[in-house]
Coordinates of C-alpha atoms and ligand atoms in Angstrom, one line a residue:
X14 CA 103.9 -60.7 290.5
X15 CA 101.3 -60.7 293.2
X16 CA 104.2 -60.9 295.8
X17 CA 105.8 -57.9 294.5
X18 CA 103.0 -55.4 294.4
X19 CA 103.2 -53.3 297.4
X20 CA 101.1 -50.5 299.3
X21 CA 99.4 -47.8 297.1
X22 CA 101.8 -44.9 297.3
X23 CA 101.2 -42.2 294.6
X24 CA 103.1 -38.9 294.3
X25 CA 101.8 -36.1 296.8
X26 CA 100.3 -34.1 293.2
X27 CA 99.1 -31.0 292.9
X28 CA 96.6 -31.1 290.1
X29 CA 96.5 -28.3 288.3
X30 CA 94.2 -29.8 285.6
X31 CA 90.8 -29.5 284.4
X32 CA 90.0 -32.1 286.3
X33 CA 90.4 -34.3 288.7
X34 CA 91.0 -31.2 291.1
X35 CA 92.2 -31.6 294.8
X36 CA 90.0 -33.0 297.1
X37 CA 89.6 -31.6 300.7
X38 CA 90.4 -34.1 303.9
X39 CA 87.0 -34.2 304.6
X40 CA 85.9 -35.4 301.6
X41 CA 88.7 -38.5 301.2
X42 CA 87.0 -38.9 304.8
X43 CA 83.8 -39.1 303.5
X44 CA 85.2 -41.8 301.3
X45 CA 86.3 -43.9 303.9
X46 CA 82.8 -44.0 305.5
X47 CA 81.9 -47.7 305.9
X48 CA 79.4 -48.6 303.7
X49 CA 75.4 -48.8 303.7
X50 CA 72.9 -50.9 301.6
X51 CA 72.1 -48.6 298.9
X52 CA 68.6 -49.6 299.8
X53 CA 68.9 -49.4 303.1
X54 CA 66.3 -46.9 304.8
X55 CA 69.1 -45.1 306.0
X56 CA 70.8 -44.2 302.7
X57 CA 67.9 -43.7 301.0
X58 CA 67.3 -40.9 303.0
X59 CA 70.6 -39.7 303.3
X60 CA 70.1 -39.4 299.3
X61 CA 67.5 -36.4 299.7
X62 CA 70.6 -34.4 301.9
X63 CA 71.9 -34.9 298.2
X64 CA 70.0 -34.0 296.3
X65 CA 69.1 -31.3 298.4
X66 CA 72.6 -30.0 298.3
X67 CA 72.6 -30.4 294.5
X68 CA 69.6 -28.0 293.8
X69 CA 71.2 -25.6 296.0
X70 CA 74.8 -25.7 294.0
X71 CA 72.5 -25.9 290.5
X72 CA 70.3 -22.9 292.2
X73 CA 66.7 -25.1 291.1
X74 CA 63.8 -26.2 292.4
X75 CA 63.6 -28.5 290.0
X76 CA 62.6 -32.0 291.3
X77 CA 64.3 -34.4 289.1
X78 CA 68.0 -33.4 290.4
X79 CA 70.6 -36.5 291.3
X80 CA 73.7 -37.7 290.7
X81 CA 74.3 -40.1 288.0
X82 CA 76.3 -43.0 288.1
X83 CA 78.7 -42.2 285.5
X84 CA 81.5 -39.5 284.6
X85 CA 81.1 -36.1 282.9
X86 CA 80.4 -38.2 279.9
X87 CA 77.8 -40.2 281.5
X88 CA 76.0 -36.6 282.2
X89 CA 76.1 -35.9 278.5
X90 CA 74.8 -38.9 277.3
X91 CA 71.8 -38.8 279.6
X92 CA 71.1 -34.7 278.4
X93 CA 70.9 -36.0 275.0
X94 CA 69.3 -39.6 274.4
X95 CA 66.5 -38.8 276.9
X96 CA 64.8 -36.1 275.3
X97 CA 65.5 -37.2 271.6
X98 CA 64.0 -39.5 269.7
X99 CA 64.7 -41.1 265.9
X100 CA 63.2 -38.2 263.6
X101 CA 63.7 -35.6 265.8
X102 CA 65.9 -32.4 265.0
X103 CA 68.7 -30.7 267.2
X104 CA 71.1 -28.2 267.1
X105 CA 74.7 -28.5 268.8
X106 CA 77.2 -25.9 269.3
X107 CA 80.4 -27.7 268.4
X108 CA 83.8 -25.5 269.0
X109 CA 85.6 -28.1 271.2
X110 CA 85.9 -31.7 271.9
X111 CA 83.4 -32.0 274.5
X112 CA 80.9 -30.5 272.3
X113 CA 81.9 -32.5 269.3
X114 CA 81.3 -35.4 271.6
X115 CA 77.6 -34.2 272.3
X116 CA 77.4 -34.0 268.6
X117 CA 78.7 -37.7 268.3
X118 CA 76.3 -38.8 270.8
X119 CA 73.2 -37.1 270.1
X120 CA 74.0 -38.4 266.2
X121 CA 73.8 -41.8 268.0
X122 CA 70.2 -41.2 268.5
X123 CA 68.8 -41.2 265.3
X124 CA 67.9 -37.5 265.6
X125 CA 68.5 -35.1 262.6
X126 CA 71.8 -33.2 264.4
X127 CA 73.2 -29.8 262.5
X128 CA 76.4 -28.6 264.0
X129 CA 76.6 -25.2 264.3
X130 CA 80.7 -24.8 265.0
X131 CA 82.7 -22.1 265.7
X132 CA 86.8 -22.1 265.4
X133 CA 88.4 -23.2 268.5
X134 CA 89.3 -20.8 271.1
X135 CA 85.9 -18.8 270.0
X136 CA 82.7 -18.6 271.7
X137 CA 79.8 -20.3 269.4
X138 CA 77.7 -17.4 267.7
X139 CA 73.9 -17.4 268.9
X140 CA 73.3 -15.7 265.6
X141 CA 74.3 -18.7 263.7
X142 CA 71.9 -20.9 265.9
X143 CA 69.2 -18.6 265.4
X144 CA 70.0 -19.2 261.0
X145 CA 70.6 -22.6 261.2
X146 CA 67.4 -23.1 263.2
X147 CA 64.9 -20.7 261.4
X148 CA 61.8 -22.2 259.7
X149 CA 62.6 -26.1 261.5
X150 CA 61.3 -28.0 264.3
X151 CA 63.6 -27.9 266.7
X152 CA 63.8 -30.1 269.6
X153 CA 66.9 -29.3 271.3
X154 CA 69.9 -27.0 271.3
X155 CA 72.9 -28.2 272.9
X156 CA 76.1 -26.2 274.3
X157 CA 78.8 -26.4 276.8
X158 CA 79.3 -23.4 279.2
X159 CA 83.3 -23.7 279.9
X160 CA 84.7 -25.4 276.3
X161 CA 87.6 -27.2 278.7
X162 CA 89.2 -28.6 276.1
X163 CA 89.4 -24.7 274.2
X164 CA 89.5 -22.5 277.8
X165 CA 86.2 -21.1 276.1
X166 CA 82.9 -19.9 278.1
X167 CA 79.8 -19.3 276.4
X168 CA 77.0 -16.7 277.2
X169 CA 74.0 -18.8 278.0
X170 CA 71.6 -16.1 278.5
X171 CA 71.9 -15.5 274.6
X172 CA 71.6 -19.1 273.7
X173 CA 68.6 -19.4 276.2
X174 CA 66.8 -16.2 273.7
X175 CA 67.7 -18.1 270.2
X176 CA 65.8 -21.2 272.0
X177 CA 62.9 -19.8 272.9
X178 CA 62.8 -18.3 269.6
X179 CA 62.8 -21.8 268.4
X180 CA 60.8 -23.1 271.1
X181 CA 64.0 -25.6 271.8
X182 CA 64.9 -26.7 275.0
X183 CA 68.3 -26.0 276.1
X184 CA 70.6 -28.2 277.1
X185 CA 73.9 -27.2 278.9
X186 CA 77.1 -28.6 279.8
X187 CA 78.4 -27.5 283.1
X188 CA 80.7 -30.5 284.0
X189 CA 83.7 -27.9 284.2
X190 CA 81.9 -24.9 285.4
X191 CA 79.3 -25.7 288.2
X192 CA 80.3 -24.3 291.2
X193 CA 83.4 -22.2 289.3
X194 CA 81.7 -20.1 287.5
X195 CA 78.5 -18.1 288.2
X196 CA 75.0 -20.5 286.8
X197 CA 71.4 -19.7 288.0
X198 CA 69.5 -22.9 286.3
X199 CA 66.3 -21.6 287.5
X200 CA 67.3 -18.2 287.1
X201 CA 68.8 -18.7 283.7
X202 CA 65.9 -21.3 282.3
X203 CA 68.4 -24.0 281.6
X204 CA 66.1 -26.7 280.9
X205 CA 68.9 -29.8 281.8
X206 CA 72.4 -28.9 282.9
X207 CA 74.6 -32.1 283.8
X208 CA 78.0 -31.9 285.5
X209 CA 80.9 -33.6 286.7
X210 CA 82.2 -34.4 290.4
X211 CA 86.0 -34.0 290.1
X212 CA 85.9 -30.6 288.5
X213 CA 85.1 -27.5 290.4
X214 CA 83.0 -29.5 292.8
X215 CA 86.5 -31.2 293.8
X216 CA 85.0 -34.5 294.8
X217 CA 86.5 -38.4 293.1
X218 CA 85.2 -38.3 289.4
X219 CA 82.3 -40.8 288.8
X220 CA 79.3 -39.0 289.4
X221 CA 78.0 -36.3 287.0
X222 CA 74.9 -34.2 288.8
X223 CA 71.6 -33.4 286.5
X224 CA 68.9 -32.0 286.8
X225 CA 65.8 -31.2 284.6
X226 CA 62.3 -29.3 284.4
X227 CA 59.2 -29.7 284.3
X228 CA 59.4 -29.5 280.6
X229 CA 61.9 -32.2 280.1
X230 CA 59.6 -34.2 281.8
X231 CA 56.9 -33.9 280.1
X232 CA 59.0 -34.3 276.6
X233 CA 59.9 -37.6 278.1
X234 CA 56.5 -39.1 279.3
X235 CA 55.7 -38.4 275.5
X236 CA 58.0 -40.2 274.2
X237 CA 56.9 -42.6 271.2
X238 CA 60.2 -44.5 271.6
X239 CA 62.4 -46.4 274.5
X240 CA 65.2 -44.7 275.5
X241 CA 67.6 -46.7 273.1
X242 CA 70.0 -46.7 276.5
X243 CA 68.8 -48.5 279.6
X244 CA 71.3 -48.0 281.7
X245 CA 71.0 -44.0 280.8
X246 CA 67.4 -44.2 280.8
X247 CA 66.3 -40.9 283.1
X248 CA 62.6 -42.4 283.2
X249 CA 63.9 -45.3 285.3
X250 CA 66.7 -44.1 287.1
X251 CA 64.4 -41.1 288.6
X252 CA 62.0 -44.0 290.2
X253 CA 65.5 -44.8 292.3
X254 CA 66.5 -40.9 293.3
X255 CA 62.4 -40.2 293.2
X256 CA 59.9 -41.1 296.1
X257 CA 60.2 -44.4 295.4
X258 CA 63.6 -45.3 295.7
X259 CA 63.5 -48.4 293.9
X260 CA 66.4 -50.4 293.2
X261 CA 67.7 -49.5 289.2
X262 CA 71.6 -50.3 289.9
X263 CA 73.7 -50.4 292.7
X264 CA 74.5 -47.1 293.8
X265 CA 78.4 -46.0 294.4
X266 CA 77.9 -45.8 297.6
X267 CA 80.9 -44.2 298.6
X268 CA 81.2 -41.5 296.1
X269 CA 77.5 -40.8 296.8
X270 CA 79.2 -39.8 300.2
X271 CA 82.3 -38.2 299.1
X272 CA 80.0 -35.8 296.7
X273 CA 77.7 -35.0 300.2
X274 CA 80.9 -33.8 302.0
X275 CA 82.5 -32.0 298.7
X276 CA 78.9 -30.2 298.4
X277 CA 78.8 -29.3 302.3
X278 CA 81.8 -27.5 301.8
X279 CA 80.5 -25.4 298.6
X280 CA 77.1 -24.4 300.4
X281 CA 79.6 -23.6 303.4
X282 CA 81.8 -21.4 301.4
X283 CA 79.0 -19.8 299.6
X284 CA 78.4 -19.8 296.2
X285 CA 79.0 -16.0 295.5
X286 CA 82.3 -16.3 297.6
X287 CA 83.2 -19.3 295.6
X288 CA 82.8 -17.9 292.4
X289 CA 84.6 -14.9 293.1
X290 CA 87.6 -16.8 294.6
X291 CA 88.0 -18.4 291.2
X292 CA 87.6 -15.1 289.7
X293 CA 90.3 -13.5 291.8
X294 CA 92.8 -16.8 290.9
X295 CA 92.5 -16.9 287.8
X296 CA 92.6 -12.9 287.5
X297 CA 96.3 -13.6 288.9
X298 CA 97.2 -16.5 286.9
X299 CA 96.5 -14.7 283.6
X300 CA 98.0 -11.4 285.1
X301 CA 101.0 -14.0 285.7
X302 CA 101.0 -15.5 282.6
X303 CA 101.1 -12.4 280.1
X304 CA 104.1 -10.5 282.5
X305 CA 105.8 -13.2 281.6
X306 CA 105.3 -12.5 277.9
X307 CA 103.2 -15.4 277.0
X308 CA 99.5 -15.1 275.9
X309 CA 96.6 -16.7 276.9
X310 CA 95.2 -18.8 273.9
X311 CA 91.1 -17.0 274.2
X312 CA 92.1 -13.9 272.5
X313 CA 88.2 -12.3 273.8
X314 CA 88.5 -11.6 277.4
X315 CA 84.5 -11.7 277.1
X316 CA 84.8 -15.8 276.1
X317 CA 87.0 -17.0 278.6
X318 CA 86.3 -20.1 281.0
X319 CA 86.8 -18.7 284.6
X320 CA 87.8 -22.3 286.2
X321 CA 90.5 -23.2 283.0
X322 CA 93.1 -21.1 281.1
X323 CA 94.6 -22.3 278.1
X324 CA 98.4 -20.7 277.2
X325 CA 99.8 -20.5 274.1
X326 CA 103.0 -22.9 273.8
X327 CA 105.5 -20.4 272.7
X328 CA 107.6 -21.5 269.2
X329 CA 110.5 -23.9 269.8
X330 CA 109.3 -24.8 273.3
X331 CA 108.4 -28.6 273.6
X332 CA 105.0 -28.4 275.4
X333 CA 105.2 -32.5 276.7
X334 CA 109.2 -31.7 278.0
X335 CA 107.5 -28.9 280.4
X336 CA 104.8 -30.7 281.6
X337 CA 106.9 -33.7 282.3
X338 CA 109.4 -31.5 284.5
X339 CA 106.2 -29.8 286.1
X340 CA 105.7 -33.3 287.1
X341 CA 108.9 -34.7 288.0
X342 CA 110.5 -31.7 289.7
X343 CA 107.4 -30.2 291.4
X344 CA 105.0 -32.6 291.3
X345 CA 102.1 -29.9 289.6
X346 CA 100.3 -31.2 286.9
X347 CA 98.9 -29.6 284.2
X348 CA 96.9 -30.5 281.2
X349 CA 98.0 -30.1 277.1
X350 CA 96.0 -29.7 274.2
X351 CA 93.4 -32.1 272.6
X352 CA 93.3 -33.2 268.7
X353 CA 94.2 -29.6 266.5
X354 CA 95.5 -28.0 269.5
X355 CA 98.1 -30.9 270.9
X356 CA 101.1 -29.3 271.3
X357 CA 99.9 -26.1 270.8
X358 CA 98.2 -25.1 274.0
X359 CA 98.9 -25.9 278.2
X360 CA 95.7 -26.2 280.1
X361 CA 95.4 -24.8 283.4
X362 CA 92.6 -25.7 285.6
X363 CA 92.3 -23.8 288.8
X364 CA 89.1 -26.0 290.1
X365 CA 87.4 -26.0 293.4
X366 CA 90.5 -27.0 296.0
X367 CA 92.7 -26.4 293.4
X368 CA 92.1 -22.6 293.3
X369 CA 94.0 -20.9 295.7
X370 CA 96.1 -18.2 296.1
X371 CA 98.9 -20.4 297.3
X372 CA 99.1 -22.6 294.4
X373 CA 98.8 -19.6 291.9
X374 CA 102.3 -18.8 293.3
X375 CA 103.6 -21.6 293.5
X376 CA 102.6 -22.8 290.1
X377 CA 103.7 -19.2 288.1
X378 CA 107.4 -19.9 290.4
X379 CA 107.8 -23.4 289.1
X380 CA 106.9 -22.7 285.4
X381 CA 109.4 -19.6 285.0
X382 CA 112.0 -22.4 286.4
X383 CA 111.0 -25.0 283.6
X384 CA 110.5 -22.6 280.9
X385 CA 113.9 -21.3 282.2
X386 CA 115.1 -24.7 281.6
X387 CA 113.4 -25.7 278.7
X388 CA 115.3 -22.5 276.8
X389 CA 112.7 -20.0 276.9
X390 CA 113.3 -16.4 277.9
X391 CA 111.6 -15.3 280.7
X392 CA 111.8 -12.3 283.0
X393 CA 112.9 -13.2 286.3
X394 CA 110.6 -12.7 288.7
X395 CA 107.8 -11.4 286.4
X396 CA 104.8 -13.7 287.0
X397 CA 104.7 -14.0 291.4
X398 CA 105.5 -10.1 290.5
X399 CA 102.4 -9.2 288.8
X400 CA 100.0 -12.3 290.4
X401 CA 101.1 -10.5 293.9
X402 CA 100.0 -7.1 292.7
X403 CA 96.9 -8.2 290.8
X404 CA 95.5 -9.8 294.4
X405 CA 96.0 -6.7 296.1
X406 CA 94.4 -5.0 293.7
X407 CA 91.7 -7.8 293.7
X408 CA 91.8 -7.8 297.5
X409 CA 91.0 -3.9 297.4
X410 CA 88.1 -4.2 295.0
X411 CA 86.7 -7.6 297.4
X412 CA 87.1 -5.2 300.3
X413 CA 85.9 -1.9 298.9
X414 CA 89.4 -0.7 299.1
X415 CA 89.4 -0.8 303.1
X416 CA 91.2 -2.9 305.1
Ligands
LIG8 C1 85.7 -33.0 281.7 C2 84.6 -32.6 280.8 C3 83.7 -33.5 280.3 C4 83.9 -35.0 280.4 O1 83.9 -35.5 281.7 P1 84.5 -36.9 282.1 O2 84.3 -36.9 283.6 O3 85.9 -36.9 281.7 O4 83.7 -37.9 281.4 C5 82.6 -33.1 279.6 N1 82.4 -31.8 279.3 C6 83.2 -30.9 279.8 C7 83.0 -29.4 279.5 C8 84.3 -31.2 280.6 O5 85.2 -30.3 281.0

């Protein structure tokens, strides 16, 4: 079929997802950059503008800060085989899949692992760490931030309390959040945090950013045991992005580049100003959402994500049918549920370059229309209505209420 395949065309998507997000022209130019040794003096250089860039998105000094060569996934795995070892206990917060897969992994290790789970679409309890943990030695706790597969945010400052009660370090999964959502990793004593390009960072997906403390370190000098991953193995892959720069595996070159550009544009924007964009968005999506008589699926305003927004599927509305005429008839993707929740919930990620006033409107316009189609009573008119009054409302509050 060679003959047959033709130019690389895709649909001009808007994706509405949590994750990949839009990517800005500047950053698919960045991509197109021709290529460099990845030991080349030059790059090797132009890898300290990165990480550079990086602690300032992370808000660290920390010196081990890179991206790794590897999705979100990839970020987790390297949080949690690094710093445990067979023997060793931990504690993950499990109310979602992506913490159920930290669970999995850090299982993997050999590591005594209690899951301390709350129902999905809840926050985890920090008081149920703090009983699970009493009177044992343990190494770790792990938790996500933003719960994308739930909508669900957790309050790190509390789980950062229950860990130093323990003397744990904590580990956190930002892959959905970072530069979304407001995180201070110095500020907040986050001892790693991993994340994700193609989320709210809105670069191609392949590289999830760490970074870890002093601490960490330390815990992995001591170590008794090989890292039972090499390729994951933070204790060689930090001689590449340290001082030394020597070779570990061949770098993704381009994405390294893509990610610089894609972080230019968040230091540019500010972080303060890009939180609160995402803030105001999703303020309008939700406002949006409910005039239209649905209901977001986080019933605790407190516990949810800022960068995703799950929606209940209403009863007797076919939640693949909608998606699929998102797609087909306006070309806006959005996400549906994972394992328990198939079916039952629409994702909504308003990430990065997806998060804009513009595609708000567009997106609450289009989903009246299908829902409208798919036989589900709507009001006319009712979500643009009330997403167009809750930004000048927003608007007012971002201007002090002058103009
Ligand atoms: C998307 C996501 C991941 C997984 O990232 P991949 O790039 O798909 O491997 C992990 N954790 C959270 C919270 C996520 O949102």
């Amino acid at each position: 079929m060679a003959n047959g395949i033709g130019e690389l065309l895709p649909p001009p998507r808007l994706m509405l997802t949590p994750g990949p997000s839009n990517v800005d022209p500047r950053v698919y130019r960045a991509l197109a950059t021709p290529l460099v040794g990845h030991l080349d003096p030059w790059f090797t250089e132009m890898m300290g503008d990165v990480q550079g860039l990086l602690r300032q998105v992370f808000q660290t000094q920390n010196r081990v800060t890179f991206p790794i060569s590897a999705s979100g996934s990839g970020g987790i795995e390297a949080a949690v085989v690094n710093p445990l070892e067979p023997g060793d206990e931990a504690i993950i917060c499990v109310n979602g899949t992506f913490s159920e897969r930290m669970a999995i992994i850090a299982e993997r290790t050999g590591a005594r692992v209690m899951r301390v789970e709350a129902p999905y679409g809840r926050a985890v309890d920090p008081e149920d760490v703090r009983r699970a943990g009493k009177g044992r030695k343990v190494k770790l706790v792990g938790i996500t931030h933003g719960e994308s597969s739930t909508a669900v945010a957790n309050d790190l400052n509390a789980f950062r309390r229950v860990a130093d009660e323990l003397e744990a370090i904590l580990v956190v999964d930002t892959v959905s959040t970072l530069a979304g959502m407001p995180l201070d990793v110095d500020g907040q004593r986050l001892d790693i945090c991993f994340s994700g390009s193609q989320k709210a960072i809105s670069a191609p997906p392949g590289l999830a950013p760490i970074t870890l403390n002093e601490r960490v370190e330390q815990m992995l000098r001591a170590r008794k045991t090989p890292v039972q991953s090499w390729y994951f193995d933070l204790t060689t892959t930090m001689n590449y992005w340290g001082k030394e720069r020597t070779y570990h595996h061949t770098a993704p070159i381009s994405l390294i580049f893509a990610l610089r550009e894609a972080l230019r544009l968040v230091v540019e924007e500010g972080l303060s100003a890009r939180w609160e964009r995402h803030r105001q968005n999703q303020q309008a999506l939700l406002a949006g959402i409910e005039a239209m008589g649905l209901e977001p699926f986080v019933e605790t305003p407190a516990e949810r994500m800022i960068t995703v927004t799950a929606i209940k599927v209403p009863a007797g509305v076919d939640d693949r049918k909608v998606r699929q005429q998102l797609l087909d008839e306006f070309n806006i993707e959005i996400a549906g549920g994972f394992g328990p929740l198939k079916g039952k919930i629409w994702r909504v990620g308003l990430l990065g370059c997806s998060s804009t006033k513009n595609n708000v409107l567009l997106f609450l316009a289009a989903f009246e229309k299908v829902l409208l189609d798919q036989g589900c009573k709507v009001p006319a008119g009712a979500g643009v209505g009330a997403a167009v009054r809750s930004y000048a409302e927003t608007s007012a509050v971002a201007t002090g209420g002058k103009k």
